[in-house]
């Protein structure tokens, strides 16, 4: 490949490879194109094997296998014989990139990302009504309370998404803190939801997240803040795949969901 391109892509050492600046530039500019190429091949193989269509779906990293999203994807597949559904788990901000760059037909994300969704003129629909929740280590001084309000968090340090990865998240946190009369203190910035969980368990701060997520366990306490948020399905306006419509219809008959 290097000979064909006339470029050095890697620096080779003793049992180690390091990507060159030229290789890094190609990776950044070609990764979406290559992913789209792989998706096209997957679809073509599916059609050749007798399937009539594919649906590429992006879900958050903390989506459990038994939650309503997976259940309704299974229902969608049952209602549309011949449909192959391919699921990819990723962090919320990256999911939006995959949709915009044609690597997914449908993604499911937190409603706090709505400003970014509308910036790209994408279609969306709320499928799960949820609220914002604060997570903290079970041995945190506030964890013994029955209820926590956002105003009670003025002395706490937040584990947050970096602005580079998700600036909508920081705007939401700053808005809530401003309404509560304080400036939020930041413990650390992380790139994804799995990093939220790891830093919570290490006692590095508290996390503001959607109640639909799966951050909690026996070492983590959660408090619902009764601040509406929601989980939304997002797709491109020109994408008329029947699988999208059928998936959305699965939520119409579930109490508390749109």
XYZ file of N, CA and C in Angstrom:
774
model
N 0.834 -1.199 0.000
C 0.000 0.000 0.000
C 0.872 1.254 0.000
N 1.926 1.262 0.805
C 2.816 2.419 0.861
C 3.466 2.670 -0.497
N 3.867 1.574 -1.158
C 4.494 1.708 -2.476
C 3.516 2.272 -3.489
N 2.273 1.785 -3.428
C 1.246 2.234 -4.369
C 0.905 3.704 -4.157
N 0.846 4.122 -2.884
C 0.499 5.509 -2.569
C 1.688 6.453 -2.675
N 2.909 5.880 -2.587
C 4.090 6.729 -2.579
C 4.256 7.472 -1.271
N 3.781 6.844 -0.165
C 3.821 7.473 1.154
C 4.337 6.491 2.195
N 4.994 7.023 3.224
C 5.330 6.221 4.393
C 4.185 6.370 5.397
N 3.518 5.264 5.697
C 2.371 5.301 6.601
C 2.739 4.931 8.026
N 3.788 4.128 8.189
C 4.188 3.666 9.520
C 5.699 3.768 9.681
N 6.118 4.050 10.901
C 7.523 3.943 11.279
C 7.676 2.618 11.989
N 8.525 1.754 11.473
C 8.660 0.402 12.000
C 9.873 0.322 12.911
N 9.640 -0.180 14.118
C 10.729 -0.389 15.069
C 10.757 -1.834 15.507
N 11.407 -2.096 16.611
C 11.457 -3.452 17.149
C 10.090 -3.850 17.684
N 9.384 -4.651 16.880
C 8.074 -5.182 17.248
C 7.027 -4.093 17.475
N 7.281 -2.887 17.002
C 6.327 -1.799 17.210
C 6.111 -1.030 15.904
N 4.896 -0.550 15.733
C 4.567 0.297 14.590
C 4.053 1.626 15.115
N 4.476 2.701 14.490
C 3.958 4.022 14.845
C 3.501 4.712 13.574
N 2.261 5.210 13.583
C 1.714 5.836 12.389
C 2.391 7.188 12.155
N 2.677 7.478 10.895
C 3.312 8.748 10.535
C 2.251 9.851 10.444
N 2.655 11.121 10.438
C 1.675 12.204 10.248
C 0.868 12.045 8.968
N 1.527 11.587 7.878
C 0.800 11.376 6.623
C -0.220 10.255 6.774
N 0.171 9.188 7.465
C -0.749 8.077 7.694
C -1.925 8.486 8.559
N -1.655 9.312 9.582
C -2.720 9.794 10.452
C -3.706 10.659 9.681
N -3.205 11.484 8.762
C -4.083 12.348 7.964
C -4.987 11.505 7.064
N -4.421 10.472 6.432
C -5.227 9.598 5.581
C -6.284 8.868 6.398
N -5.893 8.417 7.587
C -6.851 7.696 8.433
C -8.032 8.589 8.787
N -7.769 9.816 9.191
C -8.843 10.719 9.586
C -9.783 11.026 8.418
N -9.223 11.154 7.203
C -10.048 11.536 6.062
C -10.703 10.344 5.373
N -10.138 9.154 5.549
C -10.657 7.979 4.854
C -11.506 7.072 5.715
N -11.491 7.257 7.058
C -12.145 6.262 7.912
C -13.645 6.169 7.655
N -14.318 7.302 7.410
C -15.749 7.253 7.146
C -16.030 6.632 5.782
N -15.170 6.967 4.805
C -15.337 6.388 3.481
C -15.161 4.870 3.523
N -14.159 4.392 4.265
C -13.907 2.952 4.357
C -15.031 2.250 5.102
N -15.556 2.899 6.134
C -16.678 2.319 6.872
C -17.893 2.207 5.960
N -18.133 3.238 5.142
C -19.244 3.184 4.198
C -19.057 2.082 3.174
N -17.812 1.888 2.735
C -17.501 0.810 1.792
C -17.811 -0.549 2.419
N -17.414 -0.720 3.690
C -17.693 -1.978 4.390
C -19.199 -2.207 4.522
N -19.945 -1.136 4.833
C -21.400 -1.264 4.955
C -22.033 -1.656 3.626
N -21.524 -1.079 2.532
C -22.055 -1.425 1.211
C -21.815 -2.894 0.896
N -20.637 -3.392 1.249
C -20.333 -4.807 1.037
C -21.238 -5.695 1.873
N -21.472 -5.286 3.139
C -22.346 -6.057 4.021
C -23.748 -6.142 3.441
N -24.258 -5.004 2.946
C -25.593 -4.977 2.350
C -25.662 -5.856 1.103
N -24.636 -5.772 0.256
C -24.618 -6.568 -0.977
C -24.600 -8.064 -0.667
N -23.794 -8.470 0.324
C -23.745 -9.882 0.712
C -25.091 -10.338 1.272
N -25.741 -9.448 2.050
C -27.047 -9.790 2.627
C -28.077 -10.016 1.532
N -28.084 -9.137 0.509
C -29.035 -9.264 -0.600
C -28.760 -10.540 -1.392
N -27.476 -10.825 -1.606
C -27.119 -12.034 -2.362
C -27.546 -13.308 -1.635
N -27.547 -13.243 -0.286
C -27.921 -14.433 0.495
C -29.430 -14.566 0.676
N -30.209 -13.644 0.090
C -31.664 -13.780 0.134
C -32.362 -12.737 0.975
N -31.609 -11.921 1.731
C -32.232 -10.860 2.513
C -32.587 -9.700 1.588
N -33.608 -8.953 1.946
C -34.091 -7.881 1.063
C -33.550 -6.504 1.439
N -33.111 -6.332 2.687
C -32.641 -5.008 3.103
C -31.822 -5.141 4.379
N -31.067 -4.101 4.685
C -30.319 -4.041 5.939
C -30.639 -2.731 6.647
N -30.477 -2.736 7.963
C -30.667 -1.528 8.761
C -29.474 -1.422 9.709
N -28.664 -0.378 9.494
C -27.496 -0.128 10.337
C -27.928 0.781 11.486
N -27.803 0.283 12.715
C -28.302 1.001 13.894
C -27.155 1.265 14.862
N -27.063 2.504 15.344
C -26.062 2.874 16.340
C -26.707 3.095 17.702
N -26.167 2.417 18.722
C -26.678 2.535 20.090
C -25.550 2.953 21.027
N -25.922 3.532 22.169
C -24.943 3.945 23.166
C -24.236 2.768 23.799
N -23.050 3.041 24.330
C -22.213 1.985 24.898
C -22.851 1.285 26.099
N -23.727 1.981 26.812
C -24.283 1.422 28.048
C -25.655 0.793 27.841
N -26.024 0.519 26.586
C -27.307 -0.109 26.293
C -27.259 -1.583 26.679
N -28.130 -1.997 27.582
C -28.165 -3.399 27.991
C -28.868 -4.243 26.942
N -28.501 -5.524 26.898
C -29.062 -6.423 25.890
C -30.554 -6.666 26.078
N -31.052 -6.432 27.302
C -32.463 -6.739 27.573
C -33.336 -5.482 27.616
N -32.809 -4.315 27.218
C -33.643 -3.123 27.359
C -34.593 -2.968 26.167
N -35.455 -1.950 26.243
C -36.535 -1.780 25.273
C -36.025 -1.539 23.862
N -34.836 -0.955 23.706
C -34.295 -0.712 22.368
C -34.004 -2.027 21.649
N -33.337 -2.930 22.339
C -33.014 -4.231 21.745
C -34.289 -5.037 21.513
N -35.210 -4.978 22.465
C -36.483 -5.699 22.309
C -37.223 -5.235 21.056
N -37.261 -3.930 20.836
C -37.992 -3.403 19.680
C -37.236 -3.579 18.366
N -35.926 -3.698 18.417
C -35.192 -4.069 17.211
C -35.524 -5.506 16.813
N -35.662 -6.372 17.812
C -36.052 -7.760 17.533
C -37.468 -7.814 16.956
N -38.364 -6.994 17.504
C -39.734 -6.941 16.975
C -39.734 -6.438 15.533
N -38.890 -5.434 15.265
C -38.793 -4.901 13.904
C -38.359 -5.993 12.930
N -37.380 -6.768 13.350
C -36.893 -7.851 12.488
C -37.969 -8.913 12.271
N -38.756 -9.195 13.321
C -39.841 -10.183 13.195
C -40.932 -9.691 12.234
N -41.186 -8.367 12.252
C -42.250 -7.813 11.407
C -41.828 -7.667 9.950
N -40.530 -7.657 9.695
C -40.030 -7.453 8.335
C -39.116 -8.616 7.942
N -39.690 -9.736 7.559
C -38.869 -10.877 7.123
C -37.939 -10.459 5.983
N -36.713 -10.875 6.072
C -35.741 -10.490 5.052
C -34.897 -9.296 5.443
N -35.225 -8.645 6.558
C -34.445 -7.503 7.018
C -33.315 -7.972 7.929
N -32.110 -7.526 7.634
C -30.972 -7.781 8.518
C -30.674 -6.499 9.280
N -30.629 -6.590 10.609
C -30.322 -5.430 11.453
C -28.920 -5.596 12.026
N -28.081 -4.613 11.789
C -26.700 -4.630 12.274
C -26.546 -3.516 13.299
N -26.141 -3.868 14.518
C -26.031 -2.901 15.614
C -24.564 -2.628 15.923
N -24.256 -1.356 16.100
C -22.909 -0.952 16.513
C -23.032 -0.070 17.749
N -22.255 -0.396 18.777
C -22.246 0.404 20.004
C -21.133 1.441 19.938
N -21.457 2.666 20.370
C -20.462 3.733 20.323
C -20.852 4.799 21.340
N -19.950 5.758 21.578
C -20.321 6.867 22.454
C -21.265 7.801 21.708
N -22.004 8.600 22.466
C -23.098 9.400 21.910
C -22.647 10.334 20.787
N -21.570 11.080 21.017
C -21.128 12.048 20.010
C -20.661 11.343 18.737
N -19.984 10.210 18.873
C -19.517 9.465 17.699
C -20.681 8.882 16.915
N -21.766 8.531 17.618
C -22.949 8.021 16.924
C -23.478 9.055 15.936
N -23.488 10.304 16.342
C -23.969 11.364 15.455
C -23.067 11.474 14.222
N -21.765 11.343 14.420
C -20.833 11.375 13.289
C -21.102 10.224 12.319
N -21.377 9.037 12.863
C -21.608 7.884 11.985
C -22.847 8.103 11.122
N -23.878 8.730 11.691
C -25.094 8.993 10.925
C -24.843 10.042 9.844
N -24.235 11.145 10.241
C -23.984 12.241 9.305
C -23.107 11.788 8.143
N -22.161 10.889 8.434
C -21.225 10.438 7.412
C -21.674 9.157 6.709
N -22.946 8.797 6.880
C -23.514 7.700 6.116
C -23.145 6.312 6.576
N -22.668 6.172 7.816
C -22.279 4.851 8.317
C -23.383 4.199 9.141
N -24.490 4.873 9.315
C -25.633 4.319 10.040
C -26.912 4.845 9.410
N -27.973 4.039 9.495
C -29.290 4.475 9.025
C -30.064 5.157 10.138
N -29.808 4.723 11.363
C -30.597 5.171 12.514
C -29.715 5.125 13.748
N -29.786 6.143 14.586
C -29.068 6.119 15.857
C -30.036 6.475 16.976
N -29.704 6.051 18.177
C -30.503 6.371 19.360
C -29.584 7.071 20.350
N -29.912 8.324 20.703
C -29.044 9.138 21.536
C -29.846 9.920 22.564
N -29.140 10.539 23.491
C -29.762 11.387 24.498
C -30.246 12.688 23.863
N -31.376 13.193 24.356
C -31.969 14.401 23.793
C -31.120 15.651 24.029
N -30.139 15.579 24.940
C -29.297 16.761 25.162
C -28.490 17.108 23.908
N -28.373 16.141 22.981
C -27.646 16.372 21.733
C -28.524 17.002 20.648
N -29.746 17.354 20.984
C -30.682 17.890 19.994
C -30.143 19.117 19.241
N -29.440 20.067 19.895
C -28.896 21.201 19.120
C -27.996 20.747 17.976
N -27.182 19.719 18.209
C -26.311 19.207 17.151
C -27.126 18.507 16.072
N -28.158 17.785 16.481
C -29.039 17.096 15.529
C -29.693 18.110 14.597
N -30.213 19.192 15.158
C -30.901 20.200 14.358
C -29.933 20.978 13.472
N -28.683 21.090 13.905
C -27.680 21.778 13.085
C -27.472 21.048 11.756
N -27.596 19.711 11.794
C -27.404 18.912 10.584
C -28.726 18.641 9.851
N -29.824 19.246 10.330
C -31.139 19.126 9.679
C -31.582 17.658 9.572
N -31.422 16.932 10.670
C -31.795 15.525 10.707
C -33.207 15.363 11.260
N -33.849 14.264 10.900
C -35.158 13.921 11.468
C -34.944 13.248 12.817
N -35.888 13.485 13.744
C -35.774 12.825 15.038
C -37.145 12.645 15.665
N -37.194 11.722 16.622
C -38.438 11.465 17.343
C -38.094 10.958 18.739
N -38.768 11.501 19.741
C -38.581 10.998 21.100
C -39.220 9.615 21.212
N -38.457 8.643 21.660
C -38.988 7.288 21.792
C -39.066 6.833 23.245
N -38.306 7.477 24.122
C -38.360 7.148 25.556
C -38.383 8.444 26.350
N -39.391 8.595 27.184
C -39.438 9.744 28.087
C -38.562 9.423 29.302
N -37.614 10.292 29.585
C -36.696 10.044 30.699
C -36.347 11.368 31.360
N -35.518 11.300 32.376
C -35.114 12.517 33.079
C -33.618 12.469 33.344
N -33.079 13.604 33.762
C -31.668 13.650 34.107
C -31.460 13.058 35.498
N -30.320 12.438 35.669
C -29.991 11.728 36.900
C -28.561 12.064 37.288
N -28.291 12.118 38.579
C -26.917 12.288 39.035
C -26.462 10.971 39.656
N -25.264 10.557 39.269
C -24.660 9.331 39.790
C -23.461 9.713 40.646
N -23.262 8.961 41.739
C -22.127 9.209 42.623
C -21.706 7.902 43.295
N -20.471 7.821 43.790
C -20.057 6.608 44.505
C -20.962 6.353 45.702
N -21.192 5.089 46.012
C -22.103 4.730 47.104
C -21.622 5.226 48.462
N -20.329 5.497 48.595
C -19.801 5.991 49.873
C -19.674 7.519 49.901
N -20.244 8.187 48.909
C -20.223 9.651 48.869
C -21.090 10.201 50.007
N -20.701 11.316 50.639
C -21.490 11.888 51.742
C -22.956 12.140 51.390
N -23.259 12.494 50.124
C -24.642 12.755 49.728
C -25.438 11.475 49.484
N -24.750 10.354 49.356
C -25.415 9.106 48.976
C -26.375 8.586 50.037
N -26.242 9.050 51.269
C -27.120 8.592 52.338
C -28.470 9.316 52.331
N -28.606 10.340 51.522
C -29.855 11.091 51.455
C -30.920 10.313 50.683
N -32.183 10.648 50.943
C -33.279 10.052 50.186
C -33.471 10.761 48.849
N -33.166 12.057 48.814
C -33.362 12.843 47.603
C -32.245 13.866 47.484
N -31.830 14.115 46.224
C -30.811 15.131 45.957
C -31.338 16.067 44.879
N -31.188 17.374 45.098
C -31.559 18.367 44.105
C -30.284 18.876 43.420
N -30.456 19.477 42.247
C -29.266 19.962 41.553
C -28.562 21.041 42.371
N -29.312 21.830 43.118
C -28.720 22.870 43.959
C -27.771 22.289 45.005
N -27.986 21.034 45.387
C -27.139 20.392 46.392
C -25.756 20.029 45.859
N -25.537 20.216 44.561
C -24.299 19.747 43.936
C -23.272 20.858 43.742
N -23.513 22.013 44.339
C -22.650 23.173 44.091
C -21.212 22.949 44.569
N -21.005 22.097 45.554
C -19.654 21.846 46.066
C -19.012 20.604 45.461
N -19.703 19.974 44.523
C -19.217 18.717 43.956
C -18.425 18.946 42.664
N -17.560 17.991 42.359
C -16.793 18.022 41.114
C -17.409 17.028 40.130
N -17.618 17.503 38.905
C -18.293 16.708 37.880
C -17.283 16.037 36.940
N -17.559 14.785 36.635
C -16.876 14.086 35.538
C -17.695 14.396 34.293
N -17.053 14.928 33.256
C -17.816 15.442 32.110
C -17.236 14.934 30.792
N -18.064 15.021 29.743
C -17.563 14.843 28.388
C -16.719 16.063 28.035
N -15.635 15.858 27.323
C -14.840 16.991 26.860
C -15.643 17.763 25.812
N -15.409 19.065 25.740
C -16.121 19.900 24.756
C -15.824 19.448 23.339
N -14.618 18.922 23.128
C -14.248 18.438 21.800
C -15.125 17.261 21.386
N -15.500 16.409 22.373
C -16.305 15.228 22.067
C -17.800 15.525 22.093
N -18.236 16.415 22.986
C -19.670 16.674 23.130
C -19.876 18.027 23.795
N -19.886 19.101 23.009
C -20.053 20.430 23.593
C -21.480 20.675 24.070
N -22.458 19.908 23.549
C -23.843 20.046 24.007
C -23.969 19.652 25.474
N -23.175 18.683 25.891
C -23.217 18.230 27.281
C -22.751 19.339 28.222
N -21.635 19.990 27.895
C -21.133 21.062 28.745
C -22.099 22.241 28.788
N -22.739 22.540 27.672
C -23.723 23.637 27.663
C -24.896 23.301 28.575
N -25.337 22.039 28.568
C -26.429 21.628 29.441
C -26.026 21.748 30.904
N -24.848 21.249 31.251
C -24.377 21.315 32.637
C -24.248 22.767 33.093
N -23.688 23.623 32.264
C -23.530 25.022 32.631
C -24.871 25.729 32.777
N -25.841 25.369 31.948
C -27.174 25.962 32.031
C -27.847 25.583 33.354
N -27.787 24.294 33.707
C -28.411 23.831 34.950
C -27.737 24.456 36.166
N -26.408 24.544 36.116
C -25.678 25.125 37.248
C -25.991 26.615 37.384
N -26.084 27.302 36.253
C -26.407 28.732 36.286
C -27.784 28.957 36.900
N -28.743 28.129 36.524
C -30.097 28.244 37.080
C -30.108 27.966 38.581
N -29.163 27.112 39.028
C -29.077 26.786 40.453
C -28.169 27.747 41.205
N -27.554 28.704 40.488
C -26.770 29.745 41.141
C -25.324 29.403 41.426
N -24.714 28.518 40.618
C -23.297 28.238 40.840
C -22.604 27.884 39.525
N -21.278 27.889 39.561
C -20.453 27.490 38.425
C -19.958 26.075 38.700
N -20.191 25.125 37.806
C -19.809 23.748 38.080
C -18.294 23.555 38.114
N -17.834 22.791 39.080
C -16.421 22.429 39.168
C -16.214 21.116 38.407
N -15.129 21.057 37.649
C -14.866 19.900 36.803
C -13.743 19.055 37.409
N -14.007 17.780 37.559
C -12.994 16.848 38.057
C -12.094 16.382 36.925
N -12.713 15.869 35.854
C -11.944 15.400 34.698
C -12.854 15.332 33.476
N -12.247 15.363 32.309
C -12.981 15.244 31.041
C -12.723 13.872 30.438
N -13.778 13.220 29.963
C -13.651 11.870 29.414
C -14.288 11.812 28.029
N -13.912 10.824 27.206
C -14.422 10.773 25.837
C -15.715 9.996 25.648
N -16.121 9.167 26.620
C -17.281 8.307 26.390
C -17.925 7.845 27.694
N -19.066 7.142 27.551
C -19.851 6.719 28.708
C -19.134 5.681 29.565
N -18.381 4.786 28.946
C -17.653 3.788 29.714
C -16.622 4.437 30.631
N -16.057 5.543 30.192
C -15.109 6.287 31.028
C -15.825 6.942 32.204
N -17.094 7.355 31.994
C -17.914 7.840 33.106
C -17.924 6.806 34.225
N -18.245 5.575 33.853
C -18.428 4.505 34.833
C -17.130 4.205 35.578
N -16.029 4.120 34.850
C -14.746 3.807 35.464
C -14.335 4.887 36.464
N -14.503 6.153 36.083
C -14.097 7.243 36.971
C -15.038 7.396 38.159
N -16.309 7.043 37.973
C -17.232 7.016 39.104
C -16.772 6.004 40.145
N -16.434 4.822 39.681
C -16.032 3.754 40.609
C -14.709 4.070 41.299
N -13.895 4.921 40.664
C -12.634 5.335 41.281
C -12.819 6.521 42.229
N -14.051 7.027 42.325
C -14.328 8.139 43.235
C -13.807 9.476 42.745
N -13.735 9.657 41.420
C -13.165 10.887 40.877
C -14.166 12.030 40.736
N -15.411 11.813 41.148
C -16.407 12.862 41.045
C -17.789 12.282 40.864
N -18.725 13.128 40.424
C -20.094 12.701 40.168
C -20.403 12.898 38.686
N -21.487 12.277 38.225
C -21.823 12.323 36.804
C -23.282 12.726 36.626
N -23.518 13.662 35.708
C -24.868 13.995 35.261
C -25.139 13.199 33.999
N -26.200 12.406 33.995
C -26.501 11.574 32.831
C -28.004 11.362 32.736
N -28.417 10.681 31.676
C -29.837 10.377 31.491
C -30.218 9.163 32.317
N -31.441 9.161 32.843
C -31.896 8.054 33.681
C -32.031 6.743 32.912
N -32.055 6.821 31.570
C -32.188 5.627 30.752
C -30.888 4.840 30.678
N -29.771 5.471 31.004
C -28.474 4.810 30.928
C -28.306 3.745 31.995
N -27.214 3.003 31.887
C -26.958 1.895 32.798
C -25.642 2.114 33.541
N -25.514 3.259 34.211
C -24.288 3.559 34.944
C -24.269 2.953 36.341
N -25.431 2.685 36.888
C -25.515 2.267 38.281
C -25.129 0.822 38.532
N -24.592 0.563 39.724
C -24.380 -0.791 40.239
C -24.300 -0.688 41.757
N -23.879 -1.753 42.431
C -23.873 -1.746 43.895
C -22.882 -0.734 44.471
N -21.941 -0.272 43.650
C -20.945 0.693 44.126
C -21.302 2.128 43.740
N -22.398 2.294 42.992
C -22.784 3.615 42.504
C -24.229 3.901 42.876
N -24.483 5.077 43.444
C -25.829 5.497 43.834
C -26.350 6.499 42.807
N -27.641 6.390 42.477
C -28.231 7.332 41.521
C -29.406 8.066 42.155
N -29.566 9.320 41.771
C -30.682 10.136 42.230
C -31.338 10.782 41.007
N -32.617 10.540 40.794
C -33.347 11.203 39.721
C -33.586 12.661 40.109
N -33.320 13.573 39.179
C -33.423 15.008 39.449
C -34.762 15.601 39.013
N -35.611 14.785 38.389
C -36.908 15.258 37.890
C -36.755 16.418 36.904
N -35.672 16.373 36.137
C -35.450 17.342 35.057
C -35.638 16.591 33.748
N -36.680 16.902 32.966
C -36.969 16.131 31.746
C -35.801 16.139 30.755
N -35.598 15.004 30.107
C -34.605 14.911 29.040
C -35.193 14.092 27.896
N -34.930 12.811 27.826
C -35.510 11.968 26.789
C -34.462 11.270 25.942
N -34.881 10.180 25.326
C -34.050 9.438 24.381
C -34.697 9.563 23.007
N -33.900 9.918 22.005
C -34.452 10.166 20.671
C -33.819 9.238 19.629
N -34.635 8.869 18.658
C -34.150 8.174 17.468
C -33.911 9.227 16.397
N -32.806 9.108 15.666
C -32.414 10.123 14.684
C -32.060 9.436 13.366
N -32.481 10.047 12.254
C -32.183 9.500 10.938
C -32.152 10.637 9.927
N -31.604 10.360 8.746
C -31.559 11.367 7.694
C -32.913 11.473 6.998
N -33.356 12.678 6.646
C -34.674 12.855 6.012
C -34.853 12.031 4.745
N -33.793 11.839 3.983
C -33.911 11.122 2.714
C -33.937 9.606 2.884
N -33.671 9.146 4.096
C -33.638 7.697 4.322
C -35.062 7.208 4.591
N -35.635 6.513 3.634
C -37.022 6.053 3.731
C -37.118 4.548 3.997
N -36.076 3.966 4.567
C -36.108 2.530 4.812
C -37.282 2.159 5.717
N -37.946 1.065 5.345
C -39.127 0.637 6.093
C -38.764 0.242 7.523
N -37.540 -0.233 7.714
C -37.112 -0.646 9.041
C -37.145 0.484 10.054
N -36.849 1.710 9.603
C -36.874 2.873 10.501
C -38.299 3.125 10.986
N -39.223 3.185 10.047
C -40.626 3.432 10.397
C -41.164 2.347 11.310
N -40.855 1.090 11.011
C -41.355 -0.033 11.813
C -40.787 0.013 13.232
N -39.500 0.347 13.349
C -38.878 0.464 14.673
C -39.556 1.547 15.498
N -39.811 2.705 14.899
C -40.460 3.802 15.615
C -41.872 3.417 16.047
N -42.584 2.683 15.199
C -43.957 2.260 15.520
C -43.979 1.325 16.720
N -42.891 0.610 16.987
C -42.853 -0.305 18.128
C -42.967 0.431 19.461
N -42.640 1.723 19.472
C -42.690 2.493 20.712
C -44.050 3.157 20.927
N -44.903 3.162 19.890
C -46.164 3.897 19.974
C -47.128 3.300 20.989
N -46.982 2.005 21.287
C -47.931 1.340 22.170
C -47.347 1.036 23.549
N -46.181 1.655 23.857
C -45.543 1.427 25.148
C -45.821 2.624 26.051
N -46.428 2.420 27.237
C -46.707 3.536 28.143
C -45.445 4.335 28.463
N -45.568 5.662 28.405
C -44.433 6.528 28.738
C -43.492 6.737 27.588
N -43.860 6.219 26.399
C -42.992 6.380 25.245
C -43.804 6.918 24.092
N -43.104 7.676 23.194
C -43.776 8.297 22.055
C -43.434 7.557 20.779
